[in-house]
Amino acid sequence: MRTIFTFLTSILFLTSIHAECAMSGLYVFPKGKTIRQNPVFVLDGYGFSEHTIEGLNKEYPVYLQCGEIKVPLEVKEMHKGQFELTQAVLVPTDSLIPGLYYKLTIDHLPPYDNFKSHATNAIWKVESGKDTIAPEMTARPKELNKILELYGCHPVSYVVFSCPAKDNSEMMVRATVKDKAGNETSYFIETNGLEIKIGHDMCHGAFKLAEGSKYDVKFDFMDASGNIRSWEGAGLRFSGPDKETSE
């Protein structure tokens, strides 16, 4: 009886984990309520929504809208993650008017797509002036710890680095990870201003790290106006997590 109970409990646990992984989703940066007149937007597509990102300004026109005003957004960069993520970096093709509210809009958006994790529903008020100052990096990042949590579907696997960069606006970090074969993957990832997490959760992520394998990483720090503090010199050597931990 105990064996049957344990089996059923395991099935229910795995089912709940799978249920937590949605089939699609769009996530947008920045997450605050205001932007400057020279903003940059980073749009991530998860699962089925990767197709939406790949089709921006082809199948799916993307722009900022304020009433009758439409400002097209140009796809400046496109990045393909290693686990169910694709990303576009977008910039306005015309000036934004201070004091107005603009909404990020995508035409012909598939019904399964919606903006997630954004309290303002992708609407921002424009503040006067342009930000032209790149983030300040006070030191080089260093490895803090590793996270490896094993589940029935996919593990949670991260290497955590410090984030010694500051800016007056929100920041993202363009991590460029090179494996031992010399293959490089670049992706903009969010930071809480204290840590940079390289890897993936059980549903998606920018980087897949083989257990114990060696990698090099470089970090470029970008603020909400697209100003970038680029990495200089050699990358940081690290290895993928190989022992189960708890965060």
PDB file of C-alpha atoms in Angstrom, residues 29 40 42 76-77 79 89 131-144 160-176 186-198 217-236:
ATOM      1  CA  PHE A  29      11.577  44.528 -20.926  1.00  0.00           C
ATOM      2  CA  VAL A  40      15.000  49.878 -26.141  1.00  0.00           C
ATOM      3  CA  VAL A  42      13.546  43.285 -25.379  1.00  0.00           C
ATOM      4  CA  LYS A  76      17.840  45.455 -34.060  1.00  0.00           C
ATOM      5  CA  GLU A  77      18.959  42.037 -32.815  1.00  0.00           C
ATOM      6  CA  HIS A  79      18.816  35.814 -30.309  1.00  0.00           C
ATOM      7  CA  VAL A  89      15.719  43.610 -29.384  1.00  0.00           C
ATOM      8  CA  ASP A 131      19.647  58.683 -21.678  1.00  0.00           C
ATOM      9  CA  THR A 132      23.075  58.340 -23.299  1.00  0.00           C
ATOM     10  CA  ILE A 133      25.120  57.116 -20.321  1.00  0.00           C
ATOM     11  CA  ALA A 134      26.084  53.436 -20.224  1.00  0.00           C
ATOM     12  CA  PRO A 135      25.926  51.398 -17.004  1.00  0.00           C
ATOM     13  CA  GLU A 136      28.933  51.632 -14.710  1.00  0.00           C
ATOM     14  CA  MET A 137      30.813  48.413 -13.964  1.00  0.00           C
ATOM     15  CA  THR A 138      32.631  48.698 -10.640  1.00  0.00           C
ATOM     16  CA  ALA A 139      34.368  45.301 -10.757  1.00  0.00           C
ATOM     17  CA  ARG A 140      34.407  42.069 -12.718  1.00  0.00           C
ATOM     18  CA  PRO A 141      31.622  39.590 -12.016  1.00  0.00           C
ATOM     19  CA  LYS A 142      32.583  36.510 -10.046  1.00  0.00           C
ATOM     20  CA  GLU A 143      30.945  33.153  -9.549  1.00  0.00           C
ATOM     21  CA  LEU A 144      28.829  32.964  -6.397  1.00  0.00           C
ATOM     22  CA  VAL A 160      25.087  32.361 -10.386  1.00  0.00           C
ATOM     23  CA  PHE A 161      27.464  35.317 -10.811  1.00  0.00           C
ATOM     24  CA  SER A 162      27.664  38.650  -9.035  1.00  0.00           C
ATOM     25  CA  CYS A 163      26.397  41.746 -10.870  1.00  0.00           C
ATOM     26  CA  PRO A 164      28.842  44.611 -10.185  1.00  0.00           C
ATOM     27  CA  ALA A 165      27.122  47.084 -12.526  1.00  0.00           C
ATOM     28  CA  LYS A 166      24.857  50.015 -11.715  1.00  0.00           C
ATOM     29  CA  ASP A 167      22.584  52.320 -13.700  1.00  0.00           C
ATOM     30  CA  ASN A 168      19.764  54.785 -13.097  1.00  0.00           C
ATOM     31  CA  SER A 169      17.376  52.633 -15.129  1.00  0.00           C
ATOM     32  CA  GLU A 170      16.577  48.948 -15.413  1.00  0.00           C
ATOM     33  CA  MET A 171      19.300  46.735 -16.828  1.00  0.00           C
ATOM     34  CA  MET A 172      19.693  43.545 -18.800  1.00  0.00           C
ATOM     35  CA  VAL A 173      22.869  41.547 -19.309  1.00  0.00           C
ATOM     36  CA  ARG A 174      23.927  40.149 -22.672  1.00  0.00           C
ATOM     37  CA  ALA A 175      25.702  36.945 -21.728  1.00  0.00           C
ATOM     38  CA  THR A 176      27.848  35.281 -24.374  1.00  0.00           C
ATOM     39  CA  SER A 186      24.439  35.170 -26.806  1.00  0.00           C
ATOM     40  CA  TYR A 187      21.251  36.152 -25.009  1.00  0.00           C
ATOM     41  CA  PHE A 188      19.985  39.129 -22.984  1.00  0.00           C
ATOM     42  CA  ILE A 189      18.950  38.001 -19.514  1.00  0.00           C
ATOM     43  CA  GLU A 190      17.366  39.926 -16.677  1.00  0.00           C
ATOM     44  CA  THR A 191      19.170  40.778 -13.476  1.00  0.00           C
ATOM     45  CA  ASN A 192      17.929  41.906 -10.086  1.00  0.00           C
ATOM     46  CA  GLY A 193      20.991  44.147  -9.839  1.00  0.00           C
ATOM     47  CA  LEU A 194      22.726  41.724  -7.501  1.00  0.00           C
ATOM     48  CA  GLU A 195      23.002  38.446  -9.413  1.00  0.00           C
ATOM     49  CA  ILE A 196      23.285  37.105 -12.962  1.00  0.00           C
ATOM     50  CA  LYS A 197      21.937  33.589 -13.451  1.00  0.00           C
ATOM     51  CA  ILE A 198      23.265  31.554 -16.389  1.00  0.00           C
ATOM     52  CA  VAL A 217      31.271  33.701 -20.429  1.00  0.00           C
ATOM     53  CA  LYS A 218      31.412  37.423 -21.167  1.00  0.00           C
ATOM     54  CA  PHE A 219      28.876  39.969 -19.909  1.00  0.00           C
ATOM     55  CA  ASP A 220      27.733  43.194 -21.585  1.00  0.00           C
ATOM     56  CA  PHE A 221      25.478  45.439 -19.470  1.00  0.00           C
ATOM     57  CA  MET A 222      22.620  47.293 -21.210  1.00  0.00           C
ATOM     58  CA  ASP A 223      20.261  49.857 -19.712  1.00  0.00           C
ATOM     59  CA  ALA A 224      16.657  50.626 -20.704  1.00  0.00           C
ATOM     60  CA  SER A 225      17.839  53.082 -23.379  1.00  0.00           C
ATOM     61  CA  GLY A 226      20.159  50.613 -25.093  1.00  0.00           C
ATOM     62  CA  ASN A 227      23.413  52.038 -23.738  1.00  0.00           C
ATOM     63  CA  ILE A 228      25.896  49.192 -23.382  1.00  0.00           C
ATOM     64  CA  ARG A 229      28.955  48.729 -21.185  1.00  0.00           C
ATOM     65  CA  SER A 230      30.893  46.119 -23.141  1.00  0.00           C
ATOM     66  CA  TRP A 231      33.063  43.409 -21.655  1.00  0.00           C
ATOM     67  CA  GLU A 232      36.807  43.806 -22.073  1.00  0.00           C
ATOM     68  CA  GLY A 233      39.405  41.055 -22.049  1.00  0.00           C
ATOM     69  CA  ALA A 234      39.096  37.313 -21.662  1.00  0.00           C
ATOM     70  CA  GLY A 235      35.914  35.649 -20.502  1.00  0.00           C
ATOM     71  CA  LEU A 236      35.304  33.991 -17.151  1.00  0.00           C
TER      72      LEU A 236
END
